[in-house]
PDB file of C-alpha atoms in Angstrom:
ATOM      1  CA  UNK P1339     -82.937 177.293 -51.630  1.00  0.00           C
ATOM      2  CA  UNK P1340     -85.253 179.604 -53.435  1.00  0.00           C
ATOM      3  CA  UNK P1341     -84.225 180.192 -56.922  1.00  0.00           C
ATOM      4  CA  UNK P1342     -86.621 182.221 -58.805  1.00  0.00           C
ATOM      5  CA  UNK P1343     -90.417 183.314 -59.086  1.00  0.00           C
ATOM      6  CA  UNK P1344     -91.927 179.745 -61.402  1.00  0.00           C
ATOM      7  CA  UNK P1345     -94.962 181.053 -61.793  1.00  0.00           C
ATOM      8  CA  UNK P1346     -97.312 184.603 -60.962  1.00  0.00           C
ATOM      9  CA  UNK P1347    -101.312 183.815 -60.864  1.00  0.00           C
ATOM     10  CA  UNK P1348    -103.968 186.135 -60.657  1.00  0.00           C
ATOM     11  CA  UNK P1349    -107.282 187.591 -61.096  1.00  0.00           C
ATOM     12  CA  UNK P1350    -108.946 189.352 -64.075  1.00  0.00           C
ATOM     13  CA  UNK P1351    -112.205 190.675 -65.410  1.00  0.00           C
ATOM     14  CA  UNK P1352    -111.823 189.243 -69.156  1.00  0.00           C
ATOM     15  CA  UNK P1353    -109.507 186.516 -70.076  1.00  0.00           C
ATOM     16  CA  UNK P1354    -109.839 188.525 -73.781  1.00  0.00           C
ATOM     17  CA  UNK P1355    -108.468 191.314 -72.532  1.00  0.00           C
ATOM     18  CA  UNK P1356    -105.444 189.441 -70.658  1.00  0.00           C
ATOM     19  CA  UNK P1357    -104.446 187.715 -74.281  1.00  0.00           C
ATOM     20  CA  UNK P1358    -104.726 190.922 -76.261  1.00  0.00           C
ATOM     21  CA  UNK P1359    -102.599 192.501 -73.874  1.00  0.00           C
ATOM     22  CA  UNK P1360    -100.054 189.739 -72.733  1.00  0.00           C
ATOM     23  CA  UNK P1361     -99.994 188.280 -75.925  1.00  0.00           C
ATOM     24  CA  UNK P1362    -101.092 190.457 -78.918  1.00  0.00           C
ATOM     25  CA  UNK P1363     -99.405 193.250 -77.398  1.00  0.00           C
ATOM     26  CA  UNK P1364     -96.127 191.968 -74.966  1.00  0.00           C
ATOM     27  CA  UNK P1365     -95.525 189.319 -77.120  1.00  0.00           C
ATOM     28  CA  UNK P1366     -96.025 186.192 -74.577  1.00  0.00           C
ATOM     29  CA  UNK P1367     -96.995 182.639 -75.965  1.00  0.00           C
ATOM     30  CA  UNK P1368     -99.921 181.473 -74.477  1.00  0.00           C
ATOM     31  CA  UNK P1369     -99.184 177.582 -73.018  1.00  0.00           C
ATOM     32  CA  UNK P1370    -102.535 176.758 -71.874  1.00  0.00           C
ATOM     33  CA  UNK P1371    -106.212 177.968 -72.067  1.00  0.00           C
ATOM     34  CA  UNK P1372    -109.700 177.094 -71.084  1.00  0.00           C
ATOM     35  CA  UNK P1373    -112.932 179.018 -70.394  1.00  0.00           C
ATOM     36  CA  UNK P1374    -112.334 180.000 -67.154  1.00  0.00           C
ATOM     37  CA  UNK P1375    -107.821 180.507 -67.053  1.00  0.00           C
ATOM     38  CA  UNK P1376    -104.851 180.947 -69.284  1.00  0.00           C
ATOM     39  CA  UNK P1377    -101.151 181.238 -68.997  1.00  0.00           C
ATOM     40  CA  UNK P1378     -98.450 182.677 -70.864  1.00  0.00           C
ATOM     41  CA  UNK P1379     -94.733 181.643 -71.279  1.00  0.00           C
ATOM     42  CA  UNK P1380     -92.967 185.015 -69.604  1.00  0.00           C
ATOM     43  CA  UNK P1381     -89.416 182.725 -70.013  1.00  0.00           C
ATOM     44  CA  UNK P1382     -88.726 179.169 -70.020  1.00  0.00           C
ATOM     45  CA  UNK P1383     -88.381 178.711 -66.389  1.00  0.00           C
ATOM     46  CA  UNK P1384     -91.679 181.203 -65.739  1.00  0.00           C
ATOM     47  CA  UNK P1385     -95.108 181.593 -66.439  1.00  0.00           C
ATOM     48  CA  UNK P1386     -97.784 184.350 -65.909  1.00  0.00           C
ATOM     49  CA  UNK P1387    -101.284 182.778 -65.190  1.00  0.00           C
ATOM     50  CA  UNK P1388    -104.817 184.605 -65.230  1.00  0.00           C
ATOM     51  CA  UNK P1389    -107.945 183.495 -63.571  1.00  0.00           C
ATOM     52  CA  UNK P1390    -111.496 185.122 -64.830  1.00  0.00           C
ATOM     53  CA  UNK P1391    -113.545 185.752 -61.900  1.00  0.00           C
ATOM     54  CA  UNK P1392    -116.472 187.889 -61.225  1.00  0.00           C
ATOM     55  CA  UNK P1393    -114.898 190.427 -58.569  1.00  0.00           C
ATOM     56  CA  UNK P1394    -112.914 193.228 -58.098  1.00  0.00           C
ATOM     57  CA  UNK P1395    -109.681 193.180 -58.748  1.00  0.00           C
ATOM     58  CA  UNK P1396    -106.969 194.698 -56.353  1.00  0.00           C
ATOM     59  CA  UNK P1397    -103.765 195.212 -58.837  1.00  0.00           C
ATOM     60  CA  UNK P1398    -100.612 193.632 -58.379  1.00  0.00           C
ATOM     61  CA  UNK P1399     -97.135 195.132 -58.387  1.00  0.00           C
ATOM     62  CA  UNK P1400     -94.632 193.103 -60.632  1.00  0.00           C
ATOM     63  CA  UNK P1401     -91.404 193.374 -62.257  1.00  0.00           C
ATOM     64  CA  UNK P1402     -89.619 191.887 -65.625  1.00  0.00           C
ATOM     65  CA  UNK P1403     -85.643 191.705 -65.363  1.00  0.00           C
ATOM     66  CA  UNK P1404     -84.755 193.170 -69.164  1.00  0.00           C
ATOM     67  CA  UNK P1405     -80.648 193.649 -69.997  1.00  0.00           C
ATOM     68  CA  UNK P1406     -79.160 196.506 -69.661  1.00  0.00           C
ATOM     69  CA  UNK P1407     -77.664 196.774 -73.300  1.00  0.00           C
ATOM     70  CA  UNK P1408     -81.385 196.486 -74.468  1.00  0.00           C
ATOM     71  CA  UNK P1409     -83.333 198.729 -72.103  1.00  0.00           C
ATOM     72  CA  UNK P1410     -84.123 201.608 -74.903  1.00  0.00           C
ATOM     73  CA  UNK P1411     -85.293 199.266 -76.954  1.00  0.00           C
ATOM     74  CA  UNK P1412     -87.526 197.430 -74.850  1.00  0.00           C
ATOM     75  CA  UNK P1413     -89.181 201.483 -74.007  1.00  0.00           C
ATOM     76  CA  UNK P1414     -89.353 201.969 -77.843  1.00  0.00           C
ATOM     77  CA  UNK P1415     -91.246 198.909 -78.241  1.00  0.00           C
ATOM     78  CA  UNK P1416     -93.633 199.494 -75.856  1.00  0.00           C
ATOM     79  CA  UNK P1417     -94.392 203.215 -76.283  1.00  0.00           C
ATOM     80  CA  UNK P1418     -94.377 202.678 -80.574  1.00  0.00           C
ATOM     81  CA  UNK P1419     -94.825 199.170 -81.199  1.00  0.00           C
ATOM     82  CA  UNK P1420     -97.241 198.340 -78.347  1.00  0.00           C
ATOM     83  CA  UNK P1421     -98.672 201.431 -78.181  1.00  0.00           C
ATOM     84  CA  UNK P1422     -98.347 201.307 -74.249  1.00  0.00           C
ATOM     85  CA  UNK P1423     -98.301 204.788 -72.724  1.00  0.00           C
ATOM     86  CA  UNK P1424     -95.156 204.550 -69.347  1.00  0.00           C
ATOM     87  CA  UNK P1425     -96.361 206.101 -66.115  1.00  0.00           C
ATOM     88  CA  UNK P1426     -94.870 209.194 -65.355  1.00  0.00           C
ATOM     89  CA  UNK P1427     -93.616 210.751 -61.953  1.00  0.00           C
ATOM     90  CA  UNK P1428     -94.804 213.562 -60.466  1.00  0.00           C
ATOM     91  CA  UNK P1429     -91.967 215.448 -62.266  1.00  0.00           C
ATOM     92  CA  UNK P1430     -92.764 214.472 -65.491  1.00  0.00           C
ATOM     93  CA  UNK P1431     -90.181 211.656 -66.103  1.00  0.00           C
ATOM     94  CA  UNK P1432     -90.876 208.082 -67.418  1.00  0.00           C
ATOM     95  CA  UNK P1433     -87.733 206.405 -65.814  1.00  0.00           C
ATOM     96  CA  UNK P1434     -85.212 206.936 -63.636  1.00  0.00           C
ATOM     97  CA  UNK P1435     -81.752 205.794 -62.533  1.00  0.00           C
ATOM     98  CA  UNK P1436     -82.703 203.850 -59.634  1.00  0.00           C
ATOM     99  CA  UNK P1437     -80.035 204.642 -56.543  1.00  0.00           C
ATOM    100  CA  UNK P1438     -78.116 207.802 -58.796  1.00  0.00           C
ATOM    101  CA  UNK P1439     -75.277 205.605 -59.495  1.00  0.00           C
ATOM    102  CA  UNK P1440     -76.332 204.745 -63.058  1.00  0.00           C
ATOM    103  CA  UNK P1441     -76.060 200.891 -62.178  1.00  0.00           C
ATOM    104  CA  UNK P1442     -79.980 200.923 -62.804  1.00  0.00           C
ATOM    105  CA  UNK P1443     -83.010 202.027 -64.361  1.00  0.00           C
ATOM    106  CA  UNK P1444     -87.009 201.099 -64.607  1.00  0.00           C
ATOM    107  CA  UNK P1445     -90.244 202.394 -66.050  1.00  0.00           C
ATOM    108  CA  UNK P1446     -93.671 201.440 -65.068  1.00  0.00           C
ATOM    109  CA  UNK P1447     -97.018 200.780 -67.352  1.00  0.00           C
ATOM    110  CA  UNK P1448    -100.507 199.033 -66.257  1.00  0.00           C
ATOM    111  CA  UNK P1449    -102.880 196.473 -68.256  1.00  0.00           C
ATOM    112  CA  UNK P1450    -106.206 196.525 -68.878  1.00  0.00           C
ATOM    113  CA  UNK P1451    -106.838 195.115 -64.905  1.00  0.00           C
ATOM    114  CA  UNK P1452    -104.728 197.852 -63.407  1.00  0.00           C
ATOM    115  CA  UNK P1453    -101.878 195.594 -62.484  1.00  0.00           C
ATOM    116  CA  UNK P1454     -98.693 197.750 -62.237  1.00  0.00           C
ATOM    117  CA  UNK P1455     -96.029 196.146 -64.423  1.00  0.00           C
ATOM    118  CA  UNK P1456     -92.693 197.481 -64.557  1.00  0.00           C
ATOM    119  CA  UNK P1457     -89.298 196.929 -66.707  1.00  0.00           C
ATOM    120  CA  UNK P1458     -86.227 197.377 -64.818  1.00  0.00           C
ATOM    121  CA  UNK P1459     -82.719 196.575 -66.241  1.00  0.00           C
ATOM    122  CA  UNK P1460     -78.930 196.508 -63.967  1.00  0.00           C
ATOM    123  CA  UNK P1461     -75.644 197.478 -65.598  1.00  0.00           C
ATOM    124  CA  UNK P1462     -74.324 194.479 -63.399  1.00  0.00           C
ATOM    125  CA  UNK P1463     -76.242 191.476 -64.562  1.00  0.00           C
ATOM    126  CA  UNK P1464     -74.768 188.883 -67.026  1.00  0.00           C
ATOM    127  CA  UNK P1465     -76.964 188.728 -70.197  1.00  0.00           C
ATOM    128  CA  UNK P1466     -75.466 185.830 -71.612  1.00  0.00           C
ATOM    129  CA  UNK P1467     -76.745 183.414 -68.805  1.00  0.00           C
ATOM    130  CA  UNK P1468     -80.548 183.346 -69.606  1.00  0.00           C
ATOM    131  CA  UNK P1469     -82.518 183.471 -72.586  1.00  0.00           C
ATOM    132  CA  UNK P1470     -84.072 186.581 -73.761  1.00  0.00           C
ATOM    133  CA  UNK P1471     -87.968 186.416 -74.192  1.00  0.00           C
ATOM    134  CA  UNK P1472     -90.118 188.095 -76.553  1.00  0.00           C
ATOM    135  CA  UNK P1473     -90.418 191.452 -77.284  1.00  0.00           C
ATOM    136  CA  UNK P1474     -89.655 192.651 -73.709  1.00  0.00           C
ATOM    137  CA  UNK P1475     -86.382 190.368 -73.897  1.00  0.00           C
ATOM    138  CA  UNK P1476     -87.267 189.103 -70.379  1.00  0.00           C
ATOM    139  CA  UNK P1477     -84.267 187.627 -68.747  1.00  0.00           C
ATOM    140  CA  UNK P1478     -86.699 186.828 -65.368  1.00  0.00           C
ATOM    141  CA  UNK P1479     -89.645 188.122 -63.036  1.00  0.00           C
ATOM    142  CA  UNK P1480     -87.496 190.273 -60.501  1.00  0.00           C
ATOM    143  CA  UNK P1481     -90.296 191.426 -58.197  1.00  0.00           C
ATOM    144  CA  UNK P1482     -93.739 190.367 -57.039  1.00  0.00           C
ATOM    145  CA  UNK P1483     -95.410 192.747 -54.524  1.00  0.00           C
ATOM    146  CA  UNK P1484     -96.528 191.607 -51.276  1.00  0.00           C
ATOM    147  CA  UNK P1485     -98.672 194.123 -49.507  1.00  0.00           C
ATOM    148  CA  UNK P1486     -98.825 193.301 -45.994  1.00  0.00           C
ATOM    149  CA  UNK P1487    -100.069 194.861 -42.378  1.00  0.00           C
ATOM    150  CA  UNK P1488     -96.515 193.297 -40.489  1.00  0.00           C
ATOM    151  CA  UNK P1489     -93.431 194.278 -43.030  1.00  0.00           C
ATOM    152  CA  UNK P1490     -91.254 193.105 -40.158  1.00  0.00           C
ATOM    153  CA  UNK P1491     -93.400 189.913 -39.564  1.00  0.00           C
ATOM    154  CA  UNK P1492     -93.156 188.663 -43.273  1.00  0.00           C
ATOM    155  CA  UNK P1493     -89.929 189.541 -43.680  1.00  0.00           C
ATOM    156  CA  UNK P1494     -88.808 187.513 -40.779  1.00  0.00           C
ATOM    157  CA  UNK P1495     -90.771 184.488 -42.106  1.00  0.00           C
ATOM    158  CA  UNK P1496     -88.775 184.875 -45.375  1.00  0.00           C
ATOM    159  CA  UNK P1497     -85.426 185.516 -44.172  1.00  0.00           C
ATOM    160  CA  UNK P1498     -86.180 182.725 -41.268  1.00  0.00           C
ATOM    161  CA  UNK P1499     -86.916 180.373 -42.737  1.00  0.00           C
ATOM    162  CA  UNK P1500     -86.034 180.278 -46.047  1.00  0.00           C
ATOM    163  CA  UNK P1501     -83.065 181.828 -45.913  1.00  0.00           C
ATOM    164  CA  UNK P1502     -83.963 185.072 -48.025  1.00  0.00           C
ATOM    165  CA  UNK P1503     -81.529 187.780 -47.826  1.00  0.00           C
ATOM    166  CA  UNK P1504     -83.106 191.065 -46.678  1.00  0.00           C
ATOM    167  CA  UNK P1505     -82.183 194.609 -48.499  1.00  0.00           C
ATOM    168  CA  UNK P1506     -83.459 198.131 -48.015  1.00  0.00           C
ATOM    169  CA  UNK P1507     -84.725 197.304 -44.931  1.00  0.00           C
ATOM    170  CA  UNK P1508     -87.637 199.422 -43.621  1.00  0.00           C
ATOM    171  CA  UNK P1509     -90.058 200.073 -41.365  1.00  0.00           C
ATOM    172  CA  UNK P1510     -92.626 199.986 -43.970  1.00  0.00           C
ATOM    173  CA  UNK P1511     -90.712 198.208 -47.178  1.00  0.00           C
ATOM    174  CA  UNK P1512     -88.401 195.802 -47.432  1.00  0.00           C
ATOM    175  CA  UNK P1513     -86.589 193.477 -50.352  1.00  0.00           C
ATOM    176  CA  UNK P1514     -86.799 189.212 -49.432  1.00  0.00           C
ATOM    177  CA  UNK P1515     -84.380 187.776 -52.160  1.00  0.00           C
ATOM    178  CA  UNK P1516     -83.754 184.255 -53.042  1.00  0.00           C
ATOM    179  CA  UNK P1517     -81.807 183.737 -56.213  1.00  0.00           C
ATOM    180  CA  UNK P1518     -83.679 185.408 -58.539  1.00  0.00           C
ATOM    181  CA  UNK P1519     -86.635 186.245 -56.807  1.00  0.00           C
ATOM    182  CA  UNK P1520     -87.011 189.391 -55.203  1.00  0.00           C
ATOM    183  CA  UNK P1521     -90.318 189.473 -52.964  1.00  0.00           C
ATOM    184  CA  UNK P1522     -91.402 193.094 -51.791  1.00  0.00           C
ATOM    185  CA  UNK P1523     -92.809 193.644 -48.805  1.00  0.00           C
ATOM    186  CA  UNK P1524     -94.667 196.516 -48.117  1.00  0.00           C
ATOM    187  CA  UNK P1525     -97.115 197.986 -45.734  1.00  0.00           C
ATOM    188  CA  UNK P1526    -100.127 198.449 -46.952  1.00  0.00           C
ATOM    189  CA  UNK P1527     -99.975 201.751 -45.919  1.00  0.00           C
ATOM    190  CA  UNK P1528     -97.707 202.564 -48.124  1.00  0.00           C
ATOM    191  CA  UNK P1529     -98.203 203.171 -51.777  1.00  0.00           C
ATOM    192  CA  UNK P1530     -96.684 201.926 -54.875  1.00  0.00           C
ATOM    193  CA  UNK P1531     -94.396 204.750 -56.978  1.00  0.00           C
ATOM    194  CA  UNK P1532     -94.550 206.251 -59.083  1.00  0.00           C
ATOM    195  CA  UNK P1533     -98.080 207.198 -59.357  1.00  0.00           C
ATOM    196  CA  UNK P1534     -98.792 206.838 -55.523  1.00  0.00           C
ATOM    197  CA  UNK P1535    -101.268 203.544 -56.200  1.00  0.00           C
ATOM    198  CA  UNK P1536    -102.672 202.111 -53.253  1.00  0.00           C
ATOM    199  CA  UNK P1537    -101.081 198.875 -52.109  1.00  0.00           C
ATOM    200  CA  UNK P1538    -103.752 196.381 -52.244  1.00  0.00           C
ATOM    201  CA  UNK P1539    -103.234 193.640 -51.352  1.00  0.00           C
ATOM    202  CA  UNK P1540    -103.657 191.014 -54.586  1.00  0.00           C
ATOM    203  CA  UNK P1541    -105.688 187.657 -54.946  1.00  0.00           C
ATOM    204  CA  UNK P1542    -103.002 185.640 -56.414  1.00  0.00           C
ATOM    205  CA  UNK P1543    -100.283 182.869 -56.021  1.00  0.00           C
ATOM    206  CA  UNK P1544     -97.036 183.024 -55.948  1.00  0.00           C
ATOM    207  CA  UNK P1545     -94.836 179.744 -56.850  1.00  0.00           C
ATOM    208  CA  UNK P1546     -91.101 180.143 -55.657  1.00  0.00           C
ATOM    209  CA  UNK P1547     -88.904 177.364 -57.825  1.00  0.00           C
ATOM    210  CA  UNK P1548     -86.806 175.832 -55.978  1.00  0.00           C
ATOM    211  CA  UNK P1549     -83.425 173.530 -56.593  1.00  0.00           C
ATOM    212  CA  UNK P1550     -85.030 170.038 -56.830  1.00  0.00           C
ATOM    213  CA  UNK P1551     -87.211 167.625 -54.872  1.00  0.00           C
ATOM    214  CA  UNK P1552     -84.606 167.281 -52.069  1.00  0.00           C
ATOM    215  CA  UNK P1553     -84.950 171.022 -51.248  1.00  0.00           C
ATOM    216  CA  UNK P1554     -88.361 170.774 -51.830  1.00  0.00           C
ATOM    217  CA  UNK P1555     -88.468 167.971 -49.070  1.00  0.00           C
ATOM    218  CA  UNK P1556     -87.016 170.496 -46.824  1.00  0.00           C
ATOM    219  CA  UNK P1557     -89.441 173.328 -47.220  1.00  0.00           C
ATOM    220  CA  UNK P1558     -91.965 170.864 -46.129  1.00  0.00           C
ATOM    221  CA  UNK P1559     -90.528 170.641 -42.852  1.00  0.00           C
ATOM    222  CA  UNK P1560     -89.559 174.024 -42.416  1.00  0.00           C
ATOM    223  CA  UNK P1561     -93.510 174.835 -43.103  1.00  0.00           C
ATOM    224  CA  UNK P1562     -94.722 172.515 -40.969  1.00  0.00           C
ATOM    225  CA  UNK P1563     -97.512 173.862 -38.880  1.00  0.00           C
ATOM    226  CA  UNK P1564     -98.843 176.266 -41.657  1.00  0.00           C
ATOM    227  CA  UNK P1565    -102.089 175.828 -43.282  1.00  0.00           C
ATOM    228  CA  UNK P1566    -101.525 173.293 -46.120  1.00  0.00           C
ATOM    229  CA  UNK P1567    -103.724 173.817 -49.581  1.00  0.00           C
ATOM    230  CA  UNK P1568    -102.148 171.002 -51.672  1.00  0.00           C
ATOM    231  CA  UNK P1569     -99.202 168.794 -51.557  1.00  0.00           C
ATOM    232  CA  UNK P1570     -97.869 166.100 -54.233  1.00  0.00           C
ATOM    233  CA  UNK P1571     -94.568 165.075 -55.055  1.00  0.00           C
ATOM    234  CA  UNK P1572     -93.238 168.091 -56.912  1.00  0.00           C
ATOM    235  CA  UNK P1573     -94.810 171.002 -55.287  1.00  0.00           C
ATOM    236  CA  UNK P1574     -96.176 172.254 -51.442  1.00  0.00           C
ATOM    237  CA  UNK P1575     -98.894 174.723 -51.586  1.00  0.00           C
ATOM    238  CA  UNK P1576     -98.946 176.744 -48.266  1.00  0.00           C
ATOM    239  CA  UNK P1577    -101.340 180.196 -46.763  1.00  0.00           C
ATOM    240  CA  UNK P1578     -99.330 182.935 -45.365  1.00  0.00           C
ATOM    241  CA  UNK P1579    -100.198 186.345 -44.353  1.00  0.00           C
ATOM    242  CA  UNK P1580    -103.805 185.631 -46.971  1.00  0.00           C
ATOM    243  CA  UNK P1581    -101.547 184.954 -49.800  1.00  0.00           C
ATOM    244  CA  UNK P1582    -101.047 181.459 -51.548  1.00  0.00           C
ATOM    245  CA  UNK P1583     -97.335 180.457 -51.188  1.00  0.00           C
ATOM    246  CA  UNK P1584     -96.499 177.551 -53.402  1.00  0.00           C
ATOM    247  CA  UNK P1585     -93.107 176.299 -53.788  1.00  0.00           C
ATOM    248  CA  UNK P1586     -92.279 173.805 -56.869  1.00  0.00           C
ATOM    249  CA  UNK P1587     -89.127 171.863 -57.619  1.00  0.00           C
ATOM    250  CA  UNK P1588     -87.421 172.879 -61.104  1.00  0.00           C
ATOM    251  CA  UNK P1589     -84.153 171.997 -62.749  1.00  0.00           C
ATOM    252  CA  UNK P1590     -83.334 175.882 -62.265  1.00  0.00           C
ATOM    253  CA  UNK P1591     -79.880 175.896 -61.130  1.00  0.00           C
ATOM    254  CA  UNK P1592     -79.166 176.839 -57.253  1.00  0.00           C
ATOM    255  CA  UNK P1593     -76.788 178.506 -57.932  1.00  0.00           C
ATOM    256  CA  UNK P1594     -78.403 181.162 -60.617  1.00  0.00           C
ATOM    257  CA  UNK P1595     -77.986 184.405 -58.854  1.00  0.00           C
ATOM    258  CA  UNK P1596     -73.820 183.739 -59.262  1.00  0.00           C
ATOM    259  CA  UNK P1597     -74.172 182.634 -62.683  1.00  0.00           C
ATOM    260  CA  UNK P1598     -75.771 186.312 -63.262  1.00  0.00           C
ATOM    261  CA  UNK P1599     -73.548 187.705 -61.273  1.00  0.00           C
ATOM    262  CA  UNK P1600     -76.321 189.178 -58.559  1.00  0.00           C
ATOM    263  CA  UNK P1601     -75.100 191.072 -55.600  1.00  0.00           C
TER     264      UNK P1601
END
């Protein structure tokens, strides 16, 4: 039903410094721009949109899918192309193998806003399915961060109704995957790794594609009853848990998460 994250919009302090970062620095085109927004191509099937407003910002925790064969050089880029210092653990390291079977591995790094961004790559995912993008050779946006006060609550909405398959299931953190898109849920009592950040929870949207207008019809009545923001024919805008769900129909195939051979 769900088959990837479309499109990630938040909040900044200076649309500037969003384009010399995003841009100038990470390599992403910019698609559209005004006074007050711009938005970056993160892949064909994704974009990354910014917002200036005049208010704090509480940073968001997101992650880039990169391929496996490429993960050192996507590190070497952005420590001595980009100039982008990695977050460290406590022990000193910059990444890590992510369960100790070596099928894994991610490093973290922060833009001018404080939003945590992080690379991660798996030994198991098909690199010849997607196109690579820009320096980063994005394949997709893996994770968005949800910070919530109910883990079990959202989860349960996800899974529910949408039919997101639930991993690493916690008290206080849990994974909400549909195709592509891994949502994680989190309490916001607990904080984001590896630097211990508090999890804030964001201003932003999230738009979940999903397979076409017929599936699209069908999220509308599976969200009937929640607080409606904007509707038209290809997309449903919906508030859950203080967030802005949207959910857009793309020619991204349902299937995807075989294609790439996902678990």
């Amino acid at each position: 039903m769900i088959t990837h994250f479309a499109d990630l919009a938040l909040h900044t302090v200076s649309l500037e410094g969003v384009r010399q970062f995003y841009n100038g620095l990470l390599g992403m085109p910019v698609v559209f721009e005004s006074d007050k927004e711009i938005r970056f191509q993160v892949t064909p099937f994704t974009t990354l949109t910014f917002t200036e407003a005049y208010e704090p910002v509480a940073p968001a925790h997101f992650a880039f899918e990169v391929p496996w064969s490429a993960f050192s050089d996507v590190i070497a880029y952005l420590k001595e192309t980009a100039g982008i210092p990695l977050l460290r653990w406590p022990d000193g390291r910059e990444f890590v193998d992510l369960d100790g079977s070596g099928s894994g591995i991610n490093a973290y790094f922060r833009d001018g806003d404080g939003h945590l961004l992080e690379v991660i790559a798996h030994r198991y995912v098909r690199e010849d399915v997607l196109p690579q993008g820009g320096p980063l050779k994005v394949l997709y946006l893996r994770e968005v961060g949800f910070p919530v006060e109910d883990v079990s609550e959202f989860r349960g909405w996800l899974s529910g109704r949408f039919g997101m398959k639930l991993a690493k299931v916690f008290d206080d953190f849990t994974f909400a995957i549909g195709g592509t898109a891994h949502a994680v849920i989190a309490s916001k009592q607990r904080r984001w790794i590896p630097i211990r950040m508090y999890a804030l929870p964001p201003n932003m949207t999230v738009t979940f594609g999903v397979s076409g207008r017929h599936t699209l019809e069908r999220i509308r009545e599976l969200t009937a009853g929640e607080p409606i923001l904007s509707s038209g024919e290809d997309e449903l805008t919906i508030m859950r848990n203080d967030y802005r769900i949207r959910f857009a129909a793309t020619d991204v195939p349902a299937d995807i998460a075989v294609r790439l051979n996902l678990p």
